[in-house]
Amino acid sequence: MDTRKSADKDRMQDIVSLCKRRGYIFPSSEIYGGVNAVFDYGPLGVEFKNNVKRAWWDAMTRQRDDVVGLDASIIMARRVWQASGHEEVFTDPLVDCTNCKARFRADHVIEDQGNLDTCPNCGAKGTLTEPRRFNLMFKTYMGPVEEDAGLVYLRPETAQGIYVNFLNVQSSMRKRPPFGIAQIGKAFRNEISPGNFTYRMREFEQMELQYFIPPEQEERWYDYWKEQRRQWYLDLGMTESHLSWHPHGADELAHYARAAVDVYYEFPFGSKEIEGIHDRTDYDLRRHTEFSGKDLSYYDDIEKRRYIPYVIETSVGADRSALAFLCDAYDEEVVKEETRVVLRLHKRLAPVKVAVMPLSKKDELQALAHQVHDSLRPLGLTQYDDTGGSIGKRYRRQDEIGTPYCVTVDFDSLENKKVTIRDRDTMEQRFVHIAELRDVLAADLA
Ligand code: GAP
């Protein structure tokens, strides 16, 4: 048996079960048997994913002068998707098994087994149909009657909301290329073969930047954004050797791209794409100019010339990158002959920053511990844990959810006004005056 493969499979199962057990991620509509490839983020998951999104938003907009934000709607005019090309070509090749009725993406089957000769589900030979194109956009209808005139799509990417607002943003914010518009929001794809937990879902979130540039600066900004995005992962503690870069060959390029590179992460289930960086040229603005009749070119009154800006796009799934950060952080180590599970999340991403624990439930200790806890609330989400059980057990619970620091209030604290800070990664402990505690932790969490 391939032991590495089975260890990796176990690792993924451990992560999925931790997510459920500790309130990170639940299957959607679970009490009704779940919905395939749709997930809900629990109390810690929503904090964690928000931290991922905040880290992206901060790096991509607030720390820069040349990028502004946008929050466009999910439902847009149908013409948008005709102009973008999605109505025509946003399809995957679908094959059916005539024996077991399972459906697959033909390219995935070929990737896995080299041909379409046998059904990956039931193993029958010669039962897969010829591939046919299947459009991935979810349809719905505006208004009370389900008729073609009311047909709309749930957006399959957030990018188009940016292109159709190009003029609004550019003119209201008085921006001159090079400048970017960033957006985080839901996207929907009726994936044929979803799977691997939150890796490939039917409802997910994207974090996308469209960076508008003078056409001749295409190469420079493509290279620039590749490096910026690499650095983002490293700044948030991602293991560099788990990241790799895969430029698209001519046959892999999306219909809008002249050049593209995928960022891959080494998941337990294989090395897979988490982000795409695309040179979209003037494809989108040109098409929207054609389809809407509105001129989306830019007149540069310094250089006295008019052009349709080119676009460099960086597009990453919030869920997918969050899953990569979770996989990267998951660790098990043996401490005193017991296995300690620890999520070594970067402090900025950890959902709970500090947990406060009174050593006992005695009133006088609880009062002081509550005071300490209240004083730490400005640091971010905190937890108060006075559940029974040893301090060791409570530390382990916090390790599992990735809390960087635990603060223990014991009977000596009542006398000497000192508490213990325990570090998640090193498990080292230090004593700190309560009066200095918040500043010390704020510096450590920064
Ligand atoms: N606007 C360009 C675009 O949408 P894409 O490569 O199709 O490009 C970009 O998607 C990113 O969106 C992917 O790298 C992935 O992180 C995320 N993504 C795409 N489909 C997804 C799905 N079904 N589930 C989760 N994330 C997905």
Tab-separated table of C-alpha atoms and ligand atoms in Angstrom, residues 86 90 156-159 163 189 191 198-206 208 210 256 262-263 273-276 278 280 313 315-321, ligand 1:
chain	number	residue	atom	x	y	z
A	86	HIS	CA	-19.458	33.092	-20.112
A	90	PHE	CA	-17.972	28.869	-19.573
A	156	PRO	CA	-19.598	32.723	-11.609
A	157	GLU	CA	-16.812	35.276	-10.919
A	158	THR	CA	-16.801	38.682	-9.219
A	159	ALA	CA	-14.595	40.235	-11.901
A	163	TYR	CA	-15.531	45.836	-15.340
A	189	ARG	CA	-20.572	27.464	-10.194
A	191	GLU	CA	-19.433	22.210	-10.727
A	198	THR	CA	-14.192	23.208	0.664
A	199	TYR	CA	-11.704	22.983	-2.190
A	200	ARG	CA	-14.257	22.833	-4.990
A	201	MET	CA	-17.691	24.093	-3.994
A	202	ARG	CA	-20.787	25.251	-5.808
A	203	GLU	CA	-21.115	28.400	-3.692
A	204	PHE	CA	-17.865	30.058	-2.680
A	205	GLU	CA	-16.175	33.412	-2.228
A	206	GLN	CA	-13.582	35.044	-4.407
A	208	GLU	CA	-10.288	39.489	-6.936
A	210	GLN	CA	-8.542	43.937	-11.549
A	256	TYR	CA	-10.182	35.908	-21.768
A	262	ASP	CA	-1.759	29.377	-11.274
A	263	VAL	CA	-0.516	29.352	-7.719
A	273	GLU	CA	-4.594	25.528	-7.738
A	274	ILE	CA	-5.536	28.128	-5.145
A	275	GLU	CA	-5.125	31.322	-7.185
A	276	GLY	CA	-4.922	32.452	-10.759
A	278	HIS	CA	-4.195	36.461	-15.499
A	280	ARG	CA	-6.721	39.635	-19.549
A	313	GLU	CA	-6.134	40.095	-12.619
A	315	SER	CA	-8.104	35.906	-8.368
A	316	VAL	CA	-8.084	33.753	-5.262
A	317	GLY	CA	-10.818	31.805	-3.526
A	318	ALA	CA	-11.374	32.920	0.066
A	319	ASP	CA	-12.465	29.394	0.973
A	320	ARG	CA	-9.730	27.720	-0.979
A	321	SER	CA	-6.934	29.845	0.436
B	1	GAP	N1	-11.988	35.845	-12.464
B	1	GAP	C1	-11.126	34.786	-12.793
B	1	GAP	C2	-11.550	33.503	-12.252
B	1	GAP	O1	-12.650	33.355	-11.724
B	1	GAP	P1	-10.757	31.049	-11.876
B	1	GAP	O2	-9.388	30.439	-12.041
B	1	GAP	O3	-11.906	30.397	-12.545
B	1	GAP	O4	-10.596	32.551	-12.345
B	1	GAP	C3	-10.212	31.878	-9.487
B	1	GAP	O5	-11.068	31.146	-10.316
B	1	GAP	C4	-10.133	31.245	-8.110
B	1	GAP	O6	-11.444	31.104	-7.549
B	1	GAP	C5	-9.557	29.834	-8.078
B	1	GAP	O7	-8.145	29.848	-8.089
B	1	GAP	C6	-10.107	29.310	-6.771
B	1	GAP	O8	-9.320	29.762	-5.676
B	1	GAP	C7	-11.465	29.972	-6.710
B	1	GAP	N2	-12.481	29.025	-7.173
B	1	GAP	C8	-12.877	28.808	-8.445
B	1	GAP	N3	-13.825	27.849	-8.491
B	1	GAP	C9	-14.023	27.445	-7.210
B	1	GAP	C10	-14.886	26.485	-6.593
B	1	GAP	N4	-15.732	25.747	-7.306
B	1	GAP	N5	-14.826	26.336	-5.238
B	1	GAP	C11	-13.971	27.082	-4.510
B	1	GAP	N6	-13.150	28.012	-5.038
B	1	GAP	C12	-13.171	28.193	-6.368
